[in-house]
PDB file of C-alpha atoms and ligand atoms in Angstrom:
ATOM      1  CA  MET E   1     -25.868  68.230   5.233  1.00 45.00           C
ATOM      2  CA  SER E   2     -22.604  68.697   6.023  1.00 58.00           C
ATOM      3  CA  ASP E   3     -19.993  67.375   3.761  1.00 73.00           C
ATOM      4  CA  HIS E   4     -17.282  67.658   6.543  1.00 86.00           C
ATOM      5  CA  VAL E   5     -15.734  64.409   7.469  1.00 93.00           C
ATOM      6  CA  GLU E   6     -14.097  63.964  10.915  1.00 94.00           C
ATOM      7  CA  VAL E   7     -11.185  62.079  11.865  1.00 95.00           C
ATOM      8  CA  LEU E   8     -10.395  60.247  15.248  1.00 95.00           C
ATOM      9  CA  ASP E   9      -7.458  58.682  16.483  1.00 95.00           C
ATOM     10  CA  SER E  10      -7.850  54.912  17.556  1.00 94.00           C
ATOM     11  CA  HIS E  11      -6.522  54.112  21.126  1.00 93.00           C
ATOM     12  CA  GLU E  12      -4.225  51.307  21.789  1.00 93.00           C
ATOM     13  CA  ALA E  13      -5.161  48.321  23.822  1.00 91.00           C
ATOM     14  CA  THR E  14      -3.947  44.885  24.634  1.00 88.00           C
ATOM     15  CA  VAL E  15      -5.884  41.533  23.304  1.00 86.00           C
ATOM     16  CA  GLY E  16      -3.922  38.471  24.310  1.00 80.00           C
ATOM     17  CA  GLN E  17      -0.307  39.243  23.495  1.00 79.00           C
ATOM     18  CA  LEU E  18      -1.116  41.605  20.723  1.00 83.00           C
ATOM     19  CA  THR E  19      -1.141  45.489  20.781  1.00 86.00           C
ATOM     20  CA  VAL E  20      -4.604  46.558  19.013  1.00 92.00           C
ATOM     21  CA  ARG E  21      -5.757  49.687  17.661  1.00 95.00           C
ATOM     22  CA  ARG E  22      -9.227  50.472  18.881  1.00 96.00           C
ATOM     23  CA  ALA E  23     -11.199  52.621  16.572  1.00 96.00           C
ATOM     24  CA  LEU E  24     -14.599  51.867  18.377  1.00 97.00           C
ATOM     25  CA  PRO E  25     -16.052  52.635  20.725  1.00 96.00           C
ATOM     26  CA  ARG E  26     -14.809  56.318  21.318  1.00 92.00           C
ATOM     27  CA  ARG E  27     -16.044  58.894  23.705  1.00 90.00           C
ATOM     28  CA  GLN E  28     -17.120  61.040  20.877  1.00 90.00           C
ATOM     29  CA  LEU E  29     -18.219  57.996  18.736  1.00 94.00           C
ATOM     30  CA  ARG E  30     -20.146  55.006  20.609  1.00 96.00           C
ATOM     31  CA  THR E  31     -21.715  53.296  17.438  1.00 98.00           C
ATOM     32  CA  ILE E  32     -21.930  53.202  13.810  1.00 98.00           C
ATOM     33  CA  GLY E  33     -25.167  51.720  13.002  1.00 98.00           C
ATOM     34  CA  ALA E  34     -25.266  48.676  15.239  1.00 98.00           C
ATOM     35  CA  TRP E  35     -21.107  48.404  14.885  1.00 98.00           C
ATOM     36  CA  CYS E  36     -20.150  48.847  18.572  1.00 98.00           C
ATOM     37  CA  PHE E  37     -16.543  47.936  18.649  1.00 98.00           C
ATOM     38  CA  ALA E  38     -13.642  47.620  16.155  1.00 97.00           C
ATOM     39  CA  ASP E  39     -10.128  46.608  16.788  1.00 96.00           C
ATOM     40  CA  HIS E  40      -7.448  46.230  14.262  1.00 96.00           C
ATOM     41  CA  MET E  41      -4.873  43.632  15.398  1.00 93.00           C
ATOM     42  CA  GLY E  42      -1.342  43.754  13.731  1.00 87.00           C
ATOM     43  CA  PRO E  43       0.698  43.502  11.405  1.00 89.00           C
ATOM     44  CA  ALA E  44       2.438  41.399  13.836  1.00 86.00           C
ATOM     45  CA  GLU E  45       4.855  38.471  13.671  1.00 84.00           C
ATOM     46  CA  VAL E  46       3.508  35.260  14.935  1.00 80.00           C
ATOM     47  CA  THR E  47       6.212  33.245  16.662  1.00 76.00           C
ATOM     48  CA  GLU E  48       6.834  30.530  19.015  1.00 71.00           C
ATOM     49  CA  THR E  49       5.825  32.649  21.821  1.00 68.00           C
ATOM     50  CA  SER E  50       3.744  35.451  20.471  1.00 68.00           C
ATOM     51  CA  GLY E  51       0.580  35.538  18.507  1.00 71.00           C
ATOM     52  CA  LEU E  52      -2.964  35.908  19.427  1.00 78.00           C
ATOM     53  CA  ASP E  53      -3.758  33.813  22.205  1.00 86.00           C
ATOM     54  CA  VAL E  54      -7.207  34.758  23.933  1.00 92.00           C
ATOM     55  CA  GLY E  55      -8.269  32.114  26.527  1.00 95.00           C
ATOM     56  CA  PRO E  56     -11.818  31.272  26.975  1.00 97.00           C
ATOM     57  CA  HIS E  57     -14.169  34.349  27.839  1.00 98.00           C
ATOM     58  CA  PRO E  58     -17.951  35.322  27.714  1.00 98.00           C
ATOM     59  CA  HIS E  59     -19.992  37.652  25.610  1.00 98.00           C
ATOM     60  CA  THR E  60     -23.709  38.728  25.718  1.00 98.00           C
ATOM     61  CA  GLY E  61     -25.885  40.750  23.265  1.00 98.00           C
ATOM     62  CA  LEU E  62     -23.653  41.007  20.460  1.00 98.00           C
ATOM     63  CA  GLN E  63     -22.244  39.229  17.231  1.00 98.00           C
ATOM     64  CA  THR E  64     -18.403  38.898  16.989  1.00 98.00           C
ATOM     65  CA  VAL E  65     -17.346  39.621  13.173  1.00 98.00           C
ATOM     66  CA  THR E  66     -13.511  38.321  12.734  1.00 97.00           C
ATOM     67  CA  TRP E  67     -11.876  39.082   9.232  1.00 97.00           C
ATOM     68  CA  LEU E  68      -8.252  38.312   8.608  1.00 95.00           C
ATOM     69  CA  VAL E  69      -5.905  40.057   6.234  1.00 95.00           C
ATOM     70  CA  ASP E  70      -2.934  38.169   7.001  1.00 94.00           C
ATOM     71  CA  GLY E  71      -2.379  35.025   9.274  1.00 93.00           C
ATOM     72  CA  ALA E  72      -4.759  32.314  10.775  1.00 92.00           C
ATOM     73  CA  VAL E  73      -6.668  32.015  14.005  1.00 92.00           C
ATOM     74  CA  LEU E  74      -8.257  28.921  15.394  1.00 94.00           C
ATOM     75  CA  HIS E  75     -11.759  29.814  17.138  1.00 97.00           C
ATOM     76  CA  ARG E  76     -13.483  27.542  19.566  1.00 97.00           C
ATOM     77  CA  ASP E  77     -16.610  28.296  21.566  1.00 98.00           C
ATOM     78  CA  SER E  78     -19.107  26.950  24.035  1.00 98.00           C
ATOM     79  CA  LEU E  79     -21.574  25.655  21.289  1.00 98.00           C
ATOM     80  CA  GLY E  80     -18.583  23.019  20.393  1.00 98.00           C
ATOM     81  CA  SER E  81     -17.664  24.917  17.089  1.00 98.00           C
ATOM     82  CA  GLU E  82     -13.750  24.685  16.307  1.00 97.00           C
ATOM     83  CA  GLN E  83     -12.898  26.609  13.106  1.00 96.00           C
ATOM     84  CA  VAL E  84      -9.704  27.804  11.488  1.00 95.00           C
ATOM     85  CA  ILE E  85     -10.334  31.300   9.927  1.00 95.00           C
ATOM     86  CA  ARG E  86      -7.792  32.430   7.209  1.00 95.00           C
ATOM     87  CA  PRO E  87      -7.887  35.573   5.034  1.00 96.00           C
ATOM     88  CA  GLY E  88     -10.854  36.411   2.834  1.00 95.00           C
ATOM     89  CA  GLN E  89     -13.025  34.444   5.255  1.00 97.00           C
ATOM     90  CA  LEU E  90     -15.621  35.465   8.069  1.00 98.00           C
ATOM     91  CA  ASN E  91     -16.268  34.155  11.398  1.00 98.00           C
ATOM     92  CA  LEU E  92     -19.726  35.080  12.715  1.00 98.00           C
ATOM     93  CA  MET E  93     -20.595  34.103  16.296  1.00 98.00           C
ATOM     94  CA  THR E  94     -23.741  35.176  17.812  1.00 98.00           C
ATOM     95  CA  ALA E  95     -23.953  35.737  21.937  1.00 98.00           C
ATOM     96  CA  GLY E  96     -27.440  36.658  22.264  1.00 98.00           C
ATOM     97  CA  HIS E  97     -28.189  35.670  25.908  1.00 98.00           C
ATOM     98  CA  GLY E  98     -24.627  34.125  26.309  1.00 98.00           C
ATOM     99  CA  VAL E  99     -21.637  32.294  24.906  1.00 98.00           C
ATOM    100  CA  ALA E 100     -18.003  31.888  25.549  1.00 98.00           C
ATOM    101  CA  HIS E 101     -15.122  31.486  23.011  1.00 98.00           C
ATOM    102  CA  ALA E 102     -11.345  31.420  22.805  1.00 97.00           C
ATOM    103  CA  GLU E 103      -8.963  32.470  19.933  1.00 94.00           C
ATOM    104  CA  GLU E 104      -5.950  30.810  19.749  1.00 90.00           C
ATOM    105  CA  ALA E 105      -2.744  31.008  17.701  1.00 83.00           C
ATOM    106  CA  THR E 106      -2.881  27.823  15.398  1.00 79.00           C
ATOM    107  CA  ASP E 107       0.176  25.258  15.938  1.00 72.00           C
ATOM    108  CA  GLY E 108       1.478  25.626  12.436  1.00 74.00           C
ATOM    109  CA  TYR E 109       1.326  29.350  11.470  1.00 76.00           C
ATOM    110  CA  ARG E 110       4.512  31.493  11.764  1.00 83.00           C
ATOM    111  CA  GLY E 111       4.324  34.779   9.877  1.00 86.00           C
ATOM    112  CA  THR E 112       2.612  38.234   9.641  1.00 90.00           C
ATOM    113  CA  LEU E 113      -0.898  38.491  11.508  1.00 91.00           C
ATOM    114  CA  GLN E 114      -3.418  40.975  10.760  1.00 93.00           C
ATOM    115  CA  GLY E 115      -7.041  41.498  10.898  1.00 94.00           C
ATOM    116  CA  VAL E 116      -9.966  42.997  12.518  1.00 96.00           C
ATOM    117  CA  GLN E 117     -12.443  42.173  15.267  1.00 96.00           C
ATOM    118  CA  LEU E 118     -15.670  43.728  15.231  1.00 98.00           C
ATOM    119  CA  TRP E 119     -18.721  43.562  17.522  1.00 98.00           C
ATOM    120  CA  VAL E 120     -22.318  44.367  16.257  1.00 98.00           C
ATOM    121  CA  ALA E 121     -24.648  45.147  19.095  1.00 98.00           C
ATOM    122  CA  GLN E 122     -27.843  42.883  19.031  1.00 98.00           C
ATOM    123  CA  PRO E 123     -31.182  44.777  19.060  1.00 98.00           C
ATOM    124  CA  GLU E 124     -33.924  43.896  21.871  1.00 98.00           C
ATOM    125  CA  ALA E 125     -35.546  41.248  19.603  1.00 97.00           C
ATOM    126  CA  THR E 126     -32.655  39.022  19.552  1.00 98.00           C
ATOM    127  CA  ARG E 127     -30.385  39.686  22.267  1.00 98.00           C
ATOM    128  CA  HIS E 128     -32.061  37.690  24.796  1.00 98.00           C
ATOM    129  CA  GLY E 129     -32.076  34.700  22.090  1.00 98.00           C
ATOM    130  CA  PRO E 130     -29.788  31.557  21.382  1.00 98.00           C
ATOM    131  CA  ALA E 131     -26.161  31.759  20.787  1.00 98.00           C
ATOM    132  CA  GLY E 132     -24.669  30.741  17.252  1.00 98.00           C
ATOM    133  CA  PHE E 133     -22.003  30.430  14.826  1.00 98.00           C
ATOM    134  CA  ALA E 134     -21.366  30.427  11.299  1.00 98.00           C
ATOM    135  CA  HIS E 135     -18.243  30.310   9.029  1.00 98.00           C
ATOM    136  CA  HIS E 136     -18.235  32.090   5.599  1.00 98.00           C
ATOM    137  CA  ALA E 137     -15.257  30.719   3.685  1.00 97.00           C
ATOM    138  CA  GLU E 138     -16.576  32.643   0.402  1.00 96.00           C
ATOM    139  CA  LEU E 139     -17.491  36.314   0.372  1.00 98.00           C
ATOM    140  CA  PRO E 140     -18.620  38.451  -2.494  1.00 98.00           C
ATOM    141  CA  ARG E 141     -15.928  40.522  -4.132  1.00 97.00           C
ATOM    142  CA  ILE E 142     -16.200  43.336  -6.713  1.00 96.00           C
ATOM    143  CA  GLU E 143     -14.120  45.834  -8.588  1.00 94.00           C
ATOM    144  CA  ILE E 144     -15.197  49.406  -8.688  1.00 89.00           C
ATOM    145  CA  GLY E 145     -12.647  51.635 -10.537  1.00 85.00           C
ATOM    146  CA  SER E 146      -9.114  50.819  -8.780  1.00 87.00           C
ATOM    147  CA  ALA E 147     -10.942  49.346  -5.507  1.00 93.00           C
ATOM    148  CA  GLU E 148     -11.202  45.768  -4.983  1.00 96.00           C
ATOM    149  CA  LEU E 149     -13.771  45.502  -2.372  1.00 97.00           C
ATOM    150  CA  THR E 150     -15.198  42.356  -0.345  1.00 98.00           C
ATOM    151  CA  VAL E 151     -18.546  42.579   1.351  1.00 98.00           C
ATOM    152  CA  LEU E 152     -18.418  41.283   4.860  1.00 98.00           C
ATOM    153  CA  ALA E 153     -21.832  42.400   5.735  1.00 98.00           C
ATOM    154  CA  GLY E 154     -25.010  43.873   4.238  1.00 98.00           C
ATOM    155  CA  THR E 155     -25.269  45.057   0.637  1.00 98.00           C
ATOM    156  CA  PHE E 156     -22.563  47.072  -1.181  1.00 97.00           C
ATOM    157  CA  GLY E 157     -21.983  47.952  -4.777  1.00 95.00           C
ATOM    158  CA  GLY E 158     -24.888  45.538  -5.739  1.00 95.00           C
ATOM    159  CA  VAL E 159     -23.637  42.280  -3.983  1.00 97.00           C
ATOM    160  CA  THR E 160     -24.633  41.058  -0.712  1.00 98.00           C
ATOM    161  CA  SER E 161     -22.852  39.068   1.839  1.00 98.00           C
ATOM    162  CA  PRO E 162     -24.214  35.621   3.175  1.00 98.00           C
ATOM    163  CA  ALA E 163     -23.743  36.642   6.781  1.00 98.00           C
ATOM    164  CA  GLN E 164     -26.791  37.070   8.786  1.00 97.00           C
ATOM    165  CA  PHE E 165     -27.456  40.310  10.988  1.00 98.00           C
ATOM    166  CA  ASP E 166     -30.372  41.422  12.999  1.00 97.00           C
ATOM    167  CA  THR E 167     -30.294  45.145  11.964  1.00 98.00           C
ATOM    168  CA  ASP E 168     -29.761  46.866   8.596  1.00 98.00           C
ATOM    169  CA  LEU E 169     -26.028  47.370   8.376  1.00 98.00           C
ATOM    170  CA  VAL E 170     -22.903  47.015   5.740  1.00 98.00           C
ATOM    171  CA  GLY E 171     -19.292  46.232   6.255  1.00 98.00           C
ATOM    172  CA  VAL E 172     -16.750  46.293   3.524  1.00 98.00           C
ATOM    173  CA  ASP E 173     -13.098  45.538   3.107  1.00 98.00           C
ATOM    174  CA  ALA E 174     -11.424  47.837   0.222  1.00 97.00           C
ATOM    175  CA  VAL E 175      -8.196  47.539  -1.137  1.00 97.00           C
ATOM    176  CA  VAL E 176      -7.801  50.740  -2.996  1.00 95.00           C
ATOM    177  CA  GLY E 177      -5.080  51.524  -5.506  1.00 93.00           C
ATOM    178  CA  PRO E 178      -3.653  54.894  -6.041  1.00 93.00           C
ATOM    179  CA  GLY E 179      -6.335  57.056  -7.628  1.00 90.00           C
ATOM    180  CA  HIS E 180      -9.993  58.077  -7.027  1.00 89.00           C
ATOM    181  CA  ALA E 181     -13.015  56.033  -6.323  1.00 88.00           C
ATOM    182  CA  ALA E 182     -16.501  57.285  -5.502  1.00 90.00           C
ATOM    183  CA  TRP E 183     -18.678  54.764  -3.727  1.00 94.00           C
ATOM    184  CA  GLU E 184     -22.586  55.013  -3.633  1.00 95.00           C
ATOM    185  CA  LEU E 185     -23.853  55.237  -0.083  1.00 97.00           C
ATOM    186  CA  ASN E 186     -27.447  54.728   1.481  1.00 97.00           C
ATOM    187  CA  PRO E 187     -28.357  58.095   2.668  1.00 97.00           C
ATOM    188  CA  ALA E 188     -30.547  56.275   5.683  1.00 98.00           C
ATOM    189  CA  PHE E 189     -27.096  55.021   6.882  1.00 98.00           C
ATOM    190  CA  GLU E 190     -24.391  56.546   8.903  1.00 97.00           C
ATOM    191  CA  TYR E 191     -20.891  55.695   8.052  1.00 98.00           C
ATOM    192  CA  ALA E 192     -17.262  55.551   8.984  1.00 97.00           C
ATOM    193  CA  VAL E 193     -14.005  54.448   7.275  1.00 97.00           C
ATOM    194  CA  ILE E 194     -11.425  52.840   9.124  1.00 96.00           C
ATOM    195  CA  ALA E 195      -7.669  53.285   7.947  1.00 96.00           C
ATOM    196  CA  LEU E 196      -5.758  49.921   7.790  1.00 96.00           C
ATOM    197  CA  GLU E 197      -2.882  50.544   5.741  1.00 96.00           C
ATOM    198  CA  GLY E 198      -2.057  53.585   3.491  1.00 95.00           C
ATOM    199  CA  GLN E 199      -2.917  56.945   3.426  1.00 94.00           C
ATOM    200  CA  VAL E 200      -6.440  57.882   2.043  1.00 94.00           C
ATOM    201  CA  ARG E 201      -8.504  61.135   1.411  1.00 95.00           C
ATOM    202  CA  ILE E 202     -12.034  60.666   2.361  1.00 94.00           C
ATOM    203  CA  GLY E 203     -14.080  63.467   1.494  1.00 90.00           C
ATOM    204  CA  ASP E 204     -12.227  66.549   2.855  1.00 90.00           C
ATOM    205  CA  ALA E 205      -9.982  64.649   5.340  1.00 94.00           C
ATOM    206  CA  ILE E 206      -6.916  62.555   5.233  1.00 95.00           C
ATOM    207  CA  ALA E 207      -6.882  59.252   7.048  1.00 96.00           C
ATOM    208  CA  HIS E 208      -3.740  57.538   8.338  1.00 94.00           C
ATOM    209  CA  PRO E 209      -3.808  53.678   9.666  1.00 94.00           C
ATOM    210  CA  GLY E 210      -5.343  53.946  13.077  1.00 92.00           C
ATOM    211  CA  GLN E 211      -7.582  56.645  12.461  1.00 96.00           C
ATOM    212  CA  ILE E 212     -11.574  56.281  11.931  1.00 96.00           C
ATOM    213  CA  ALA E 213     -13.122  58.875   9.592  1.00 97.00           C
ATOM    214  CA  THR E 214     -16.750  59.426  10.423  1.00 97.00           C
ATOM    215  CA  LEU E 215     -19.369  60.562   7.512  1.00 96.00           C
ATOM    216  CA  GLY E 216     -22.588  60.580   9.348  1.00 94.00           C
ATOM    217  CA  THR E 217     -25.899  60.191   7.707  1.00 96.00           C
ATOM    218  CA  ASN E 218     -27.663  61.606   4.255  1.00 96.00           C
ATOM    219  CA  ARG E 219     -24.596  61.127   1.782  1.00 96.00           C
ATOM    220  CA  GLN E 220     -25.474  59.795  -1.402  1.00 95.00           C
ATOM    221  CA  GLU E 221     -21.894  58.914  -2.291  1.00 95.00           C
ATOM    222  CA  VAL E 222     -18.337  59.154  -0.644  1.00 94.00           C
ATOM    223  CA  ASP E 223     -15.250  60.329  -2.751  1.00 92.00           C
ATOM    224  CA  VAL E 224     -12.011  58.495  -1.872  1.00 93.00           C
ATOM    225  CA  GLU E 225      -8.598  59.158  -3.167  1.00 94.00           C
ATOM    226  CA  ALA E 226      -5.869  56.575  -2.239  1.00 94.00           C
ATOM    227  CA  LEU E 227      -2.502  58.570  -1.870  1.00 90.00           C
ATOM    228  CA  GLU E 228      -0.954  55.038  -2.186  1.00 94.00           C
ATOM    229  CA  THR E 229      -2.078  51.469  -2.141  1.00 95.00           C
ATOM    230  CA  SER E 230      -4.475  51.539   0.909  1.00 96.00           C
ATOM    231  CA  ARG E 231      -6.731  49.228   2.778  1.00 97.00           C
ATOM    232  CA  LEU E 232      -9.879  50.515   4.574  1.00 96.00           C
ATOM    233  CA  LEU E 233     -12.750  49.087   6.290  1.00 97.00           C
ATOM    234  CA  VAL E 234     -16.133  50.889   5.527  1.00 98.00           C
ATOM    235  CA  LEU E 235     -18.710  50.389   8.284  1.00 98.00           C
ATOM    236  CA  GLY E 236     -22.328  51.662   7.944  1.00 98.00           C
ATOM    237  CA  GLY E 237     -25.723  51.140   9.168  1.00 98.00           C
ATOM    238  CA  VAL E 238     -29.083  52.544  10.629  1.00 98.00           C
ATOM    239  CA  PRO E 239     -28.308  54.561  13.477  1.00 98.00           C
ATOM    240  CA  PHE E 240     -28.843  52.107  16.785  1.00 98.00           C
ATOM    241  CA  PRO E 241     -32.027  53.120  18.549  1.00 96.00           C
ATOM    242  CA  GLU E 242     -31.257  51.777  21.791  1.00 95.00           C
ATOM    243  CA  THR E 243     -28.649  53.168  24.429  1.00 95.00           C
ATOM    244  CA  LEU E 244     -25.868  50.673  25.189  1.00 97.00           C
ATOM    245  CA  VAL E 245     -24.008  49.934  28.371  1.00 97.00           C
ATOM    246  CA  MET E 246     -20.938  48.198  27.301  1.00 97.00           C
ATOM    247  CA  TRP E 247     -18.319  46.742  29.804  1.00 97.00           C
ATOM    248  CA  TRP E 248     -15.463  44.102  29.419  1.00 96.00           C
ATOM    249  CA  ASN E 249     -17.150  41.434  27.014  1.00 97.00           C
ATOM    250  CA  PHE E 250     -20.770  42.539  27.694  1.00 98.00           C
ATOM    251  CA  VAL E 251     -23.312  44.562  25.501  1.00 98.00           C
ATOM    252  CA  ALA E 252     -26.149  45.374  27.661  1.00 98.00           C
ATOM    253  CA  ARG E 253     -28.564  47.991  28.573  1.00 98.00           C
ATOM    254  CA  ASP E 254     -27.855  48.534  32.266  1.00 97.00           C
ATOM    255  CA  ARG E 255     -25.341  47.719  35.148  1.00 96.00           C
ATOM    256  CA  ALA E 256     -27.501  44.994  36.794  1.00 96.00           C
ATOM    257  CA  GLU E 257     -27.524  43.025  33.452  1.00 97.00           C
ATOM    258  CA  ILE E 258     -23.781  43.388  33.475  1.00 97.00           C
ATOM    259  CA  SER E 259     -23.185  42.402  37.060  1.00 96.00           C
ATOM    260  CA  ALA E 260     -25.574  39.342  36.421  1.00 96.00           C
ATOM    261  CA  ALA E 261     -23.451  38.109  33.368  1.00 97.00           C
ATOM    262  CA  VAL E 262     -19.974  38.735  35.443  1.00 97.00           C
ATOM    263  CA  ALA E 263     -21.466  36.672  38.356  1.00 96.00           C
ATOM    264  CA  SER E 264     -22.561  34.142  35.817  1.00 97.00           C
ATOM    265  CA  TRP E 265     -19.142  33.782  34.514  1.00 97.00           C
ATOM    266  CA  ARG E 266     -17.368  33.649  37.737  1.00 97.00           C
ATOM    267  CA  ASP E 267     -19.769  30.461  38.854  1.00 96.00           C
ATOM    268  CA  ARG E 268     -19.595  28.675  35.962  1.00 95.00           C
ATOM    269  CA  GLY E 269     -22.935  28.257  35.313  1.00 86.00           C
ATOM    270  CA  GLU E 270     -24.881  26.978  32.333  1.00 94.00           C
ATOM    271  CA  ARG E 271     -25.143  30.440  30.673  1.00 97.00           C
ATOM    272  CA  PHE E 272     -21.804  30.434  29.120  1.00 98.00           C
ATOM    273  CA  GLY E 273     -20.799  26.749  29.022  1.00 96.00           C
ATOM    274  CA  GLU E 274     -17.437  25.436  28.792  1.00 97.00           C
ATOM    275  CA  VAL E 275     -14.676  25.887  25.719  1.00 97.00           C
ATOM    276  CA  ASP E 276     -12.358  23.098  24.953  1.00 96.00           C
ATOM    277  CA  SER E 277      -9.330  25.184  24.825  1.00 95.00           C
ATOM    278  CA  ARG E 278      -5.765  24.697  25.919  1.00 92.00           C
ATOM    279  CA  LEU E 279      -5.467  28.264  27.280  1.00 93.00           C
ATOM    280  CA  ASP E 280      -6.928  29.280  30.799  1.00 95.00           C
ATOM    281  CA  ARG E 281     -10.223  30.936  31.309  1.00 96.00           C
ATOM    282  CA  ILE E 282     -10.182  34.587  31.559  1.00 96.00           C
ATOM    283  CA  PRO E 283     -11.647  35.900  34.731  1.00 96.00           C
ATOM    284  CA  ALA E 284     -14.069  38.907  34.690  1.00 96.00           C
ATOM    285  CA  PRO E 285     -12.770  42.085  36.165  1.00 94.00           C
ATOM    286  CA  LEU E 286     -14.885  43.466  38.820  1.00 91.00           C
ATOM    287  CA  PRO E 287     -17.144  46.117  37.665  1.00 92.00           C
ATOM    288  CA  PRO E 288     -16.362  49.656  38.900  1.00 91.00           C
ATOM    289  CA  TRP E 289     -19.680  50.286  40.648  1.00 90.00           C
ATOM    290  CA  PRO E 290     -20.992  49.027  43.815  1.00 83.00           C
ATOM    291  CA  SER E 291     -22.742  45.673  43.685  1.00 72.00           C
ATOM    292  CA  GLY E 292     -26.518  45.611  43.592  1.00 61.00           C
ATOM    293  CA  SER E 293     -26.279  49.022  41.822  1.00 56.00           C
ATOM    294  CA  SER E 294     -28.725  49.221  38.747  1.00 53.00           C
ATOM    295  CA  ALA E 295     -28.313  52.812  37.529  1.00 50.00           C
TER     296      ALA E 295
HETATM  297 MN1   MN I 301     -14.092  37.484  22.224  1.00 60.85          MN
END
């Protein structure tokens, strides 16, 4: 077992009108458990003309996990769900065979927006299944040493999130006061820690906001030292056994599945349904492979 912690940089991407830091996927790091996508948005100022406004777009084969640190976002989807999410709450949308949603700035909110959006790959057993949406207004919180933890997914520190996933995983928001904390880990899980705010030492590495520290598997615990009050996102899970093909908003297993999803969105069939949104539908870009290619 190596105790070494590897630190990778995020890359910048644009979502709606916001620049985000994308920690997953990276070329060197495709998944942590079933976690296959991680965007850190903000902190950014929401004004009359700028905010998170992402028009209707489709998803397949994944669950979206939205968690806000500051601000408010209105979720609408093709199941008819309409839900404002606020800090401390979790929105969990399951795509299965197909769903569409929009993420809108709320009419009233002005101020700082900060949060994360994560995707969880669904396993073969459920990825062709029905779509769903759940809003969790209350999540379990615990204190361990100088750290205040909110368990978004799975079990950590003896408490369990009510959010339902199809594979064994964990997701935790941690606000760590200056000083040390030691957290017990599941040796069967692989883990990564995304630094959202402040500087932290994780094992033998220092992580700054915009960096993801990977811990691998076979660890009983991790030692964290916050050099200032810091916010971290801990992701873990049983290594995902299936090879994913991810493109645009789709998680699949091969290019033919993705080409089929692109065609379904373009043709406005029943697969993705309609979202009641004031924003324009986002057209799918053309996949960078020849049509009919299934490799
Ligand atoms: Mn989305």
